[in-house]
XYZ file of C-alpha atoms in Angstrom:
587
model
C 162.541 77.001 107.519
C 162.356 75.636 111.205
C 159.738 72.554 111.185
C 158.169 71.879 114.142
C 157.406 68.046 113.999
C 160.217 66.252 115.204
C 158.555 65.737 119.021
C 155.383 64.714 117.294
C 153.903 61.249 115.901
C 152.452 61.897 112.459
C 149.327 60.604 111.481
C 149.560 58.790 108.790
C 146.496 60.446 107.048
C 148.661 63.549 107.360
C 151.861 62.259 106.134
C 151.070 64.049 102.615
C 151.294 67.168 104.255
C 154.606 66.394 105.709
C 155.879 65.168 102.353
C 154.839 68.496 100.918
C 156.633 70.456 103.544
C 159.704 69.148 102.714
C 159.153 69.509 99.542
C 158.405 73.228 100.028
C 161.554 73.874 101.919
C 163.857 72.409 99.235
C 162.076 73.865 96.499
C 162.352 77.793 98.195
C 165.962 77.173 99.352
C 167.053 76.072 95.828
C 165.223 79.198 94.145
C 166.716 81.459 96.663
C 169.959 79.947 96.480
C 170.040 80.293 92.525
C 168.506 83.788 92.934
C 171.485 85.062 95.215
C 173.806 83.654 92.301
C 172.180 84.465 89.637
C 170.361 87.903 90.188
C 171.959 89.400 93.635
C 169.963 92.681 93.102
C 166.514 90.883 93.791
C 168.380 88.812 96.246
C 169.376 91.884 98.450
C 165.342 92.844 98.159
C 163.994 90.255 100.347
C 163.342 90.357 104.147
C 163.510 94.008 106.058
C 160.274 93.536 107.489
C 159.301 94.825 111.001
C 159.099 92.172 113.496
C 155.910 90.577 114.560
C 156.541 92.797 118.366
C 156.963 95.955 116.210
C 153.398 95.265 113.887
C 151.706 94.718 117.178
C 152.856 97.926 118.723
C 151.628 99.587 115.358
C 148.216 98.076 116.081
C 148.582 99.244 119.471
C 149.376 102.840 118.969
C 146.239 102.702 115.858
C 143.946 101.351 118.460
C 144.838 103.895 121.402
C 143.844 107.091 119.019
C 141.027 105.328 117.472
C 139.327 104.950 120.808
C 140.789 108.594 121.609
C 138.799 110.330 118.922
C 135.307 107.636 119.297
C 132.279 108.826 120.771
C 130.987 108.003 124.042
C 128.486 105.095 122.151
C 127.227 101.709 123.465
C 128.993 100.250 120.021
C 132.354 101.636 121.110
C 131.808 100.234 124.388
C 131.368 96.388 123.404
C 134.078 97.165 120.735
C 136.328 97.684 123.264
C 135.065 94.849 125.594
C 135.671 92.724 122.654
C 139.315 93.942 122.480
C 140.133 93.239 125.650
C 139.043 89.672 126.077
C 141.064 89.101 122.510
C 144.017 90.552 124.870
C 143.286 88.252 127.630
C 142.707 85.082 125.844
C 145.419 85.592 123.288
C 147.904 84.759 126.001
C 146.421 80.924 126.116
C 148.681 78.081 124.344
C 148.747 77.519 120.691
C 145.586 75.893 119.367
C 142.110 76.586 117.772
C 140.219 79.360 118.691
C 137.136 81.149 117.594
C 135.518 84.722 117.710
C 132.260 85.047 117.240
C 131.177 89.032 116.988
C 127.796 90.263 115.138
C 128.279 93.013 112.329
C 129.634 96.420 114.031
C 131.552 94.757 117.262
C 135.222 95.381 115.434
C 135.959 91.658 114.923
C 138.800 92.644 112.348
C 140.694 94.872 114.464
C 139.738 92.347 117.340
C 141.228 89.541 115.905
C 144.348 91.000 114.301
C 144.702 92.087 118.021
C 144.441 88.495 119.138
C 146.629 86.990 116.727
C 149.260 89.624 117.075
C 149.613 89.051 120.925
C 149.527 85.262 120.154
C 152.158 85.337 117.888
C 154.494 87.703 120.434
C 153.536 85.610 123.213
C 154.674 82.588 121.202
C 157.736 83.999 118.993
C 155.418 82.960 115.953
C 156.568 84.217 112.717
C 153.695 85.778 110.599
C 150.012 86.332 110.770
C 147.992 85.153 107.591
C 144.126 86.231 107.222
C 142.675 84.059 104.476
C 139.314 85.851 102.881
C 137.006 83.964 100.892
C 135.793 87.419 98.489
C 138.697 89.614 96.750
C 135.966 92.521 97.632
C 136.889 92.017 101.384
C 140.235 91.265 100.524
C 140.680 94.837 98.746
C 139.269 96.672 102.358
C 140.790 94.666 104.709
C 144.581 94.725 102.929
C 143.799 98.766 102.458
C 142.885 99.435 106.085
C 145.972 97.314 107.440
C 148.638 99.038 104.647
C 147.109 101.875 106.486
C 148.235 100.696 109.732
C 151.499 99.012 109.672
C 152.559 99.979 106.156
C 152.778 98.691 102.804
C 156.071 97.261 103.328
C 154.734 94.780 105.843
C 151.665 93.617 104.414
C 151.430 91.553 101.718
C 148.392 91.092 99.144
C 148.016 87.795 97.868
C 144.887 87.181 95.237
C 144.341 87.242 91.281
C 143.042 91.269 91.610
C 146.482 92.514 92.869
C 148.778 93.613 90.814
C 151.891 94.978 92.444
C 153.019 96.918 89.893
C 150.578 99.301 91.032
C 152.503 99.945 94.316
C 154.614 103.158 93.794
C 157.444 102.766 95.555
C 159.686 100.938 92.992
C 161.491 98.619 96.579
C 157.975 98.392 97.994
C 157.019 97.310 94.619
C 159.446 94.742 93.936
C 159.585 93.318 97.985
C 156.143 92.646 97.103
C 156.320 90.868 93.637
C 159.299 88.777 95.045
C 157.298 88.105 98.398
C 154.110 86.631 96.574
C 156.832 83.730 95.479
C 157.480 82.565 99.095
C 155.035 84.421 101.492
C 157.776 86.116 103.337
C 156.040 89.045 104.952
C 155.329 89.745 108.543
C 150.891 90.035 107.392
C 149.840 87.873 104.358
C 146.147 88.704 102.971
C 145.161 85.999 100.598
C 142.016 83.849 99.679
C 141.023 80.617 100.986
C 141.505 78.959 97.138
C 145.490 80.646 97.483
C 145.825 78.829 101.056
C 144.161 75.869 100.807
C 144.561 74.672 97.248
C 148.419 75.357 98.045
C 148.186 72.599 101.107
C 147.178 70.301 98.246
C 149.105 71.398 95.460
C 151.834 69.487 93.802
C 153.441 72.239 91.802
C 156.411 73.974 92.891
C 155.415 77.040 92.263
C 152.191 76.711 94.676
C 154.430 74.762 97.870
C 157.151 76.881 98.004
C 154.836 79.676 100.079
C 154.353 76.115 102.678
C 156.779 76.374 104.970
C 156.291 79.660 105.871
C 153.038 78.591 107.343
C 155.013 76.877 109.820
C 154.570 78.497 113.489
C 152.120 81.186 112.290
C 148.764 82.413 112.898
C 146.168 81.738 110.353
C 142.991 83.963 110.669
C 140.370 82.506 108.901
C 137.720 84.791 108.085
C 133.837 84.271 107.177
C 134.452 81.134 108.490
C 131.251 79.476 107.398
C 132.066 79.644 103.907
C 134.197 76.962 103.487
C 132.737 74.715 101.199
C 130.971 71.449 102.860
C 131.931 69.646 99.453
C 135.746 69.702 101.390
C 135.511 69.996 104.275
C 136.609 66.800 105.789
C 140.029 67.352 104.218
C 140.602 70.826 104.985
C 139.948 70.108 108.354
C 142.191 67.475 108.885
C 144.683 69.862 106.658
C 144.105 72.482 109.524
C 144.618 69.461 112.202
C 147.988 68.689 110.684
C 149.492 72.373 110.507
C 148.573 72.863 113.849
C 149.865 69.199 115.611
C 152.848 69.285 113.184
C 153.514 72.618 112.261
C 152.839 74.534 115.570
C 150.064 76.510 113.777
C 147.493 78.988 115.813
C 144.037 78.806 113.944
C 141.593 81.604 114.484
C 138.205 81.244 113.087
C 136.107 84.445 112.800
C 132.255 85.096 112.058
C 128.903 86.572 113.137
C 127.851 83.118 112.279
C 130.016 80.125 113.744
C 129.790 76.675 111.855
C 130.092 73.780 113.638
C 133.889 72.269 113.235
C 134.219 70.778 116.773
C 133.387 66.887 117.431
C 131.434 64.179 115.553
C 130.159 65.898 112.105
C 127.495 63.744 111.288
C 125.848 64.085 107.212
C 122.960 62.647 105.992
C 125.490 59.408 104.539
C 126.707 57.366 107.587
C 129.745 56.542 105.792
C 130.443 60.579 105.333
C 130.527 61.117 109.464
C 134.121 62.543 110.326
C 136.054 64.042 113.163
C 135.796 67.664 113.864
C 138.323 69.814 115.496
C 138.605 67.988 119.429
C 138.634 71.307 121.129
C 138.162 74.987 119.969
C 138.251 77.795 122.175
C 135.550 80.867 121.803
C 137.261 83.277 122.542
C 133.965 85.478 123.776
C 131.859 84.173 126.394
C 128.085 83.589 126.537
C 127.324 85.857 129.101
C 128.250 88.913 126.996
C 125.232 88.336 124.922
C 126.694 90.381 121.882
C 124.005 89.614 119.624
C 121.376 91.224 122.300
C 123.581 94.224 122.448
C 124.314 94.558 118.795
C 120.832 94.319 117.800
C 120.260 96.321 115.010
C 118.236 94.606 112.676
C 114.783 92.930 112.570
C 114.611 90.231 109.829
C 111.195 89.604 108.123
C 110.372 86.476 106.220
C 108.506 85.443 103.809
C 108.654 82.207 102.446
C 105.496 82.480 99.665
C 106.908 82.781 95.995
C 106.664 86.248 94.197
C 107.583 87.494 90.889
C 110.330 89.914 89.794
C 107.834 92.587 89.841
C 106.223 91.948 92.873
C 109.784 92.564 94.748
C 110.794 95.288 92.362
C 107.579 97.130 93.484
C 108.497 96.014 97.151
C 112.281 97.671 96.977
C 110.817 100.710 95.150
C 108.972 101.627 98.366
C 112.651 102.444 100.199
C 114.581 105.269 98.987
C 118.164 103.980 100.052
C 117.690 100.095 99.573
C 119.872 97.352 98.901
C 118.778 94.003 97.227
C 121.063 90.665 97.066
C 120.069 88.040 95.092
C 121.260 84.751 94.306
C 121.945 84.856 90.678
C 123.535 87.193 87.928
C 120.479 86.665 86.022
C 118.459 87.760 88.694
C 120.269 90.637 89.382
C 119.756 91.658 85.587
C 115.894 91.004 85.906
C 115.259 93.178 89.221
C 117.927 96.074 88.065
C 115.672 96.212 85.099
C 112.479 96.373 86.704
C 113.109 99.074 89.061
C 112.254 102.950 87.959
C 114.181 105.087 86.571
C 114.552 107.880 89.513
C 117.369 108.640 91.686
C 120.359 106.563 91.548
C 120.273 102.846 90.765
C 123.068 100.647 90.634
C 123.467 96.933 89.958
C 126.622 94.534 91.217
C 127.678 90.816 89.984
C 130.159 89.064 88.378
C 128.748 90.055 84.783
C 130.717 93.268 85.691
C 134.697 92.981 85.493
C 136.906 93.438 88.740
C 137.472 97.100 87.610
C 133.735 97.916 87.764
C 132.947 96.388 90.599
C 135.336 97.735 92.575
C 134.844 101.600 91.061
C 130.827 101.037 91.864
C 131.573 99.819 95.182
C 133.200 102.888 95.855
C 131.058 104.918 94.339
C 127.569 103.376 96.730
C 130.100 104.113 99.981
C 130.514 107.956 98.899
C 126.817 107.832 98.042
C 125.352 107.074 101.200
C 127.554 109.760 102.588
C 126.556 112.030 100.381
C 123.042 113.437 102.130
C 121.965 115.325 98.663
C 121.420 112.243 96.908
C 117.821 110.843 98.642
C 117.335 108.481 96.287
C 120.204 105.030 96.247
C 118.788 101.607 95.384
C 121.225 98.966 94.451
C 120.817 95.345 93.510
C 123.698 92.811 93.519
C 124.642 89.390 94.093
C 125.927 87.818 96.994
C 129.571 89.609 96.141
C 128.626 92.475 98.749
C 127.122 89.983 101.163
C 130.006 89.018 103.888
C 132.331 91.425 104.903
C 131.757 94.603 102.619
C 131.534 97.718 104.734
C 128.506 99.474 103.140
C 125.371 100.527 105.350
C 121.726 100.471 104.461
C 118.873 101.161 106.394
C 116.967 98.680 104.349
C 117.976 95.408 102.906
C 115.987 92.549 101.038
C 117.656 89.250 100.503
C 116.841 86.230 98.340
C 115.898 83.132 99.998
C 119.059 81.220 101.138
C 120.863 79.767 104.340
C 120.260 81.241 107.433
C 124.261 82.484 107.817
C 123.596 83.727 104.194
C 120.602 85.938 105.716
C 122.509 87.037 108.796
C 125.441 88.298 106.525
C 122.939 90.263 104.214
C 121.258 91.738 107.466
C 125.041 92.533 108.326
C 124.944 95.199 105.507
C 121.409 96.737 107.313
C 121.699 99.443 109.725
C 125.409 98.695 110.620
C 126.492 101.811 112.452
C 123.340 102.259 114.374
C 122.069 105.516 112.801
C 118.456 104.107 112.919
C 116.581 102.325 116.311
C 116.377 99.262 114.118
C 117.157 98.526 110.404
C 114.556 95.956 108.506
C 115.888 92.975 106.642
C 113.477 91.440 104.435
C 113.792 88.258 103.075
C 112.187 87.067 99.763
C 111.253 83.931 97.416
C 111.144 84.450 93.513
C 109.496 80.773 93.348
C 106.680 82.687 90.917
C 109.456 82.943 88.711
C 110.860 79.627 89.144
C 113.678 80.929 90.461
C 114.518 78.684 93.354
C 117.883 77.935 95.018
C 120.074 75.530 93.273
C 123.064 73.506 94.252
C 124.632 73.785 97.969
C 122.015 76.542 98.279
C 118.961 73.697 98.223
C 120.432 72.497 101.820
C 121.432 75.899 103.092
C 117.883 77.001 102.700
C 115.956 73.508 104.123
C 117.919 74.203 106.799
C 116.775 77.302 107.764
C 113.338 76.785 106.789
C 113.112 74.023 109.591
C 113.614 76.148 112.089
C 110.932 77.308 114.144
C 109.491 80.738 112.801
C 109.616 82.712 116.237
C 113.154 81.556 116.050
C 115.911 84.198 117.455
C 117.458 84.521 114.345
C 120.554 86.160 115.679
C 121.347 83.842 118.399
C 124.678 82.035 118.698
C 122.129 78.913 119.800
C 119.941 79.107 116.569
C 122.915 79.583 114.626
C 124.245 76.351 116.177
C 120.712 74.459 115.350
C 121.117 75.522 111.809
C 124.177 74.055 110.733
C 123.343 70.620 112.797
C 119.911 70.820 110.510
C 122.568 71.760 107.531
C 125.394 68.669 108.201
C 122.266 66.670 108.170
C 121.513 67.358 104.969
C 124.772 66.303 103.072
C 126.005 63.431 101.602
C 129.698 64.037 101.587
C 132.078 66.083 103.561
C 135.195 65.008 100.646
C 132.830 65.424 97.382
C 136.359 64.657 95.269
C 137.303 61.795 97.602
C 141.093 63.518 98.538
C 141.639 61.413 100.888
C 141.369 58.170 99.064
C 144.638 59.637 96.752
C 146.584 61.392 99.963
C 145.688 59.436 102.979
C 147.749 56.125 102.183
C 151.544 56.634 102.144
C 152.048 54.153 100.121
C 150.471 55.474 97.501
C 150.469 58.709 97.646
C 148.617 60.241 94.493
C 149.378 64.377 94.687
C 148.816 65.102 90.782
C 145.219 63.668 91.015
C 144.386 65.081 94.262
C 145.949 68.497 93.139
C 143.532 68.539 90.160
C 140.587 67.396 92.194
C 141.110 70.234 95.003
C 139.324 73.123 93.437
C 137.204 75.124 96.409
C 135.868 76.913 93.128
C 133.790 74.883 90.437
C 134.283 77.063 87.845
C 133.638 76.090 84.122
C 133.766 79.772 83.738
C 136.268 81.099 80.080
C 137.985 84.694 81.113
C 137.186 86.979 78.507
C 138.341 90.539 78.449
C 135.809 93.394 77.683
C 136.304 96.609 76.658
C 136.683 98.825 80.061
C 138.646 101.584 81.060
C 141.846 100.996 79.131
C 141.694 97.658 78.887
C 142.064 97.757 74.546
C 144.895 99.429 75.224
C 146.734 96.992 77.459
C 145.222 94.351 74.458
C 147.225 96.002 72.040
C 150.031 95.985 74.248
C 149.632 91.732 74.524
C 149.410 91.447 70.234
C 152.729 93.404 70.266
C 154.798 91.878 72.926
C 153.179 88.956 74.071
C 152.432 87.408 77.692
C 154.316 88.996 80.754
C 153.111 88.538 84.325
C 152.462 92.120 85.168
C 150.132 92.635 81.488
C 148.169 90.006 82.512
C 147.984 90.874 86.119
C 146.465 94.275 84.844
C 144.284 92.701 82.435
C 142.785 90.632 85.251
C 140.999 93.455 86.356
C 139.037 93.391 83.053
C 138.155 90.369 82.704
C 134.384 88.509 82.969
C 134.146 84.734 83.719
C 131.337 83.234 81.720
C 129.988 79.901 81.600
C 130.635 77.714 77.819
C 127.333 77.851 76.375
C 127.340 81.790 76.973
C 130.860 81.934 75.396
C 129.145 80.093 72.511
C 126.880 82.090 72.061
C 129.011 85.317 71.856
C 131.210 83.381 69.629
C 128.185 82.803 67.310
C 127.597 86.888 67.255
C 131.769 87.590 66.425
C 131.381 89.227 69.555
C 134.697 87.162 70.680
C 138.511 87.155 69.059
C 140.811 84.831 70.588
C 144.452 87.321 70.370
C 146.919 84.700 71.977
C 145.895 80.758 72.420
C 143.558 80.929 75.123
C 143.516 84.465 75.564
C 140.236 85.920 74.180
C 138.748 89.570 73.994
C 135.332 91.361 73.430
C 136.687 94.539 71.819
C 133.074 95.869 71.154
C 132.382 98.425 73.911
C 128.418 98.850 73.230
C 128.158 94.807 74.205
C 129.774 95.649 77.374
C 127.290 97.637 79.006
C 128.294 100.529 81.822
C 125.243 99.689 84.182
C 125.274 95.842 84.186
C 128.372 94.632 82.697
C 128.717 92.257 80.392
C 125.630 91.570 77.634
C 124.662 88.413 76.406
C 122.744 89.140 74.114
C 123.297 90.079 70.289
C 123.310 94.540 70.701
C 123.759 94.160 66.779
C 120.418 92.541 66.127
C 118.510 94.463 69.032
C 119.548 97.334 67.253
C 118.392 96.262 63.560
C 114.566 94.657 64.873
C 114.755 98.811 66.374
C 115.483 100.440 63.126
């Protein structure tokens, strides 16, 4: 519980943080304190950990047989030249730093690498990746358990359930650790980090001050959300001047966070990050040697069928679109030969996660010739599938370049095509934060390198042009005056995620099983945790709707269930529609 501050002049615009670190400290001695009177058996379970020096040399060991057993390949190469400037530059002083690797150059293992050697080099306490997708979250958590051990890395996001770890210590170390974040590697999501920085609850600050004197990787950088950025930047600022916090931000496509930020609202300019450190210079052209993929556009509108026809042409395809609906539509459309599989957030966490697996042991599987799949943008960043063909929905350019990150990512072809697509026909145009995304990109020049770090750079200038507001919720009109500091209001406003979503349960797996279980006994954490899996968010007029159809039962307050398994629907998840009457107008 070591702060850092006391040589440093706070800001006064980060005072609230300061306030909350205190806070955090005397909320997570008191609960330890009571739990070492009260329950000594849990008490005893906390801590154990390797050190931060023993992880690394874990990593090390993992990395020396890795390269031991890889082929001779140009890939392997630059993954290794990537791992040893991470070496080199990891030794510099505590600060912000940046990786920027295309799709295939190891930028995980690279910047766990980085971090790890920082945090040695420093006597730094714990290394914390932040993910924005639980899909990532799920792969990167399982391929580091692999390396250093369950016991030392700790998952921290709605789909984990630790009652699923087997070993009954392991098990509980990790239940207990989710309370204060005491692990030597924390996985979480960027809504569990930064909605705790601006949290008021107890509950949510106690994890706080073991931020202090870590390393925070932050991955997929560029999707933070521009509605907040302004104060999760200066939120960054203050763990790192007050807290002696390393910040590491990876991507194949680096925002701009350094110097003036200008929007399209004079009054929304702010202060970037003064200095950030790329950790890979310019000269090693990565995106030249990487170059895997050749992106097509078109920008003229065309109808579902039109790009069902187009993906139909490709025998192992993937398609990512930018709505559930249009998932639906194009799923639909596409002929019934081979395999076809369809992925969005209509489908519960279960689902998703059980297809998922199911396309990777596809695509290995060299008897299946046939393996089209259309999803959302849940598979776009970080998901380690690999398609010789891709199609992608009009959206940003870093959008495109993620989607293209799925093409051809081990090489096996000369060059993988990336198409990308407009459904204007069908009126389906981008919507929201995806209007700007997508101006931007279509004001770049055409011949534009669409890979290079310096397009990438012109497209999120032409994007911070475009918006209004950096601090959509205003946070730091309720945090940034100490005299009136207003954390229950800015708590509520700091939601990353929109959502106006109800969680309804559908009938999957065993999930009516684990319902009956909830009428009997009622609400414990580790039910619900295992009902998360099985649940859909959908928006209020849709849970209307269903409502209308006694397709819903609300079991507890606020708890509600779609027993019926035929309107729950094994290819595309949940259905909106009314099966009972489809079935009637049949008969």
């Amino acid at each position: 519980m070591n702060l850092l501050f006391s040589k440093f002049k706070v800001e006064m615009k980060h005072f609230h943080h300061l306030s909350r670190m205190l806070f955090s400290c005397l909320v997570d001695a008191d609960r330890l304190d009571t739990e070492r009177f009260m329950d000594m058996e849990s008490w005893k379970k906390r801590g154990g950990h390797s050190t931060i020096a023993n992880v690394l040399s874990k990593l090390e060991d993992y990395l020396q047989k890795l390269q031991l057993n890889a082929p001779d390949t140009d890939v392997n190469r630059i993954r290794k030249k990537v791992q040893e400037q991470c070496f080199k530059t990891s030794l510099g002083v505590k600060g912000f730093y940046s990786l920027t690797v295309p799709t295939g150059g190891g930028k995980t293992l690279s910047s766990l690498l980085w971090a790890l050697k920082h945090a040695v080099r420093h006597s730094m306490s714990r290394i914390i990746i932040a993910i924005p997708y639980t899909s990532i979250i799920v792969q990167t958590a399982g391929l580091l358990k692999e390396i250093f051990g369950e016991e030392n890395v700790l998952e921290h996001h709605s789909n984990f359930n630790p009652d699923e770890i087997k070993n009954e210590e392991a098990r509980e170390k990790a239940r207990l650790a989710t309370e204060n974040w005491d692990y030597p590697i924390v996985v979480t999501t960027n809504v569990q980090l930064f909605e705790s920085m601006f949290s008021n609850k107890p509950s949510d600050c106690r994890k706080l001050h073991n931020i202090v004197n870590s390393v925070i990787i932050l991955d997929e950088v560029q999707t933070l959300p521009t509605d907040f950025l302004q104060p999760i930047v200066d939120a960054l600022k203050a763990y790192q001047q007050i807290f002696g916090v390393s910040v590491l931000f990876t991507t194949a496509s680096q925002p701009v966070l350094s110097g003036l930020i200008k929007g399209a609202n004079p009054t929304a300019d702010f202060e970037g990050i003064e200095r950030i450190t790329e950790i890979i210079p310019k000269e090693f052209s990565l995106h030249e040697k990487l170059r895997r993929v050749k992106l097509v556009i078109d920008n003229t509108g065309k109808t579902y069928d039109e790009i069902a026809a187009k993906v139909a042409i490709y025998n192992k395809v993937l398609c990512i679109v930018n709505t559930r609906k249009d998932a639906k539509e194009l799923y639909n459309r596409l002929p019934d030969e081979g395999i076809k599989l369809h992925l969005s957030r209509m489908m519960c966490p279960a689902h998703i996660s059980e297809t998922i697996r199911m396309i990777k042991a596809l695509l290995k599987d060299e008897s299946q010739p046939i393996i089209r799949v259309i999803a959302t943008q849940l598979v776009e960043a970080g998901v380690d599938i690999d398609f010789p063909v891709v199609f992608r929905q009009e959206a940003g350019l870093d959008s495109v370049l993620q989607a293209a990150g799925r093409c051809n990512r081990e090489g096996r072809n000369a060059v993988g095509n990336t198409f990308v697509f407009s459904l204007a026909a069908e009126k389906r145009i981008p919507f929201g934060t995806m209007v700007a995304a997508n101006d931007a990109r279509k004001s770049l020049p055409a011949d534009s390198d669409w890979f290079s770090p310096s397009v990438m750079k012109k497209y999120f200038h032409q994007l911070d042009c475009r918006i209004n507001t950096f601090d959509n919720e205003e946070i730091n009109r309720y945090l940034y005056n100490p005299k009136e500091l207003c954390f229950e209001m800015a708590s509520k406003k700091f939601r990353l995620i929109d959502d106006d979503c109800i969680n309804v349960i559908v009938n999957w797996e065993n999930s009516m099983e684990l319902v009956e279980k909830l009428k009997e006994s009622g609400c414990t954490y580790s039910l619900m945790k295992r009902l998360a899996k099985f649940t859909v968010g959908i928006h209020r007029s849709d849970f209307d709707k269903l409502v209308s159809y006694d397709a819903i039962e609300e079991v507890l307050e606020g708890i509600y269930v779609m027993a019926d398994r035929a309107q729950y629907d094994k290819n595309i998840g949940l259905r909106l529609d009314n099966h009972w009457m489809e079935e009637l107008l049949i008969k």
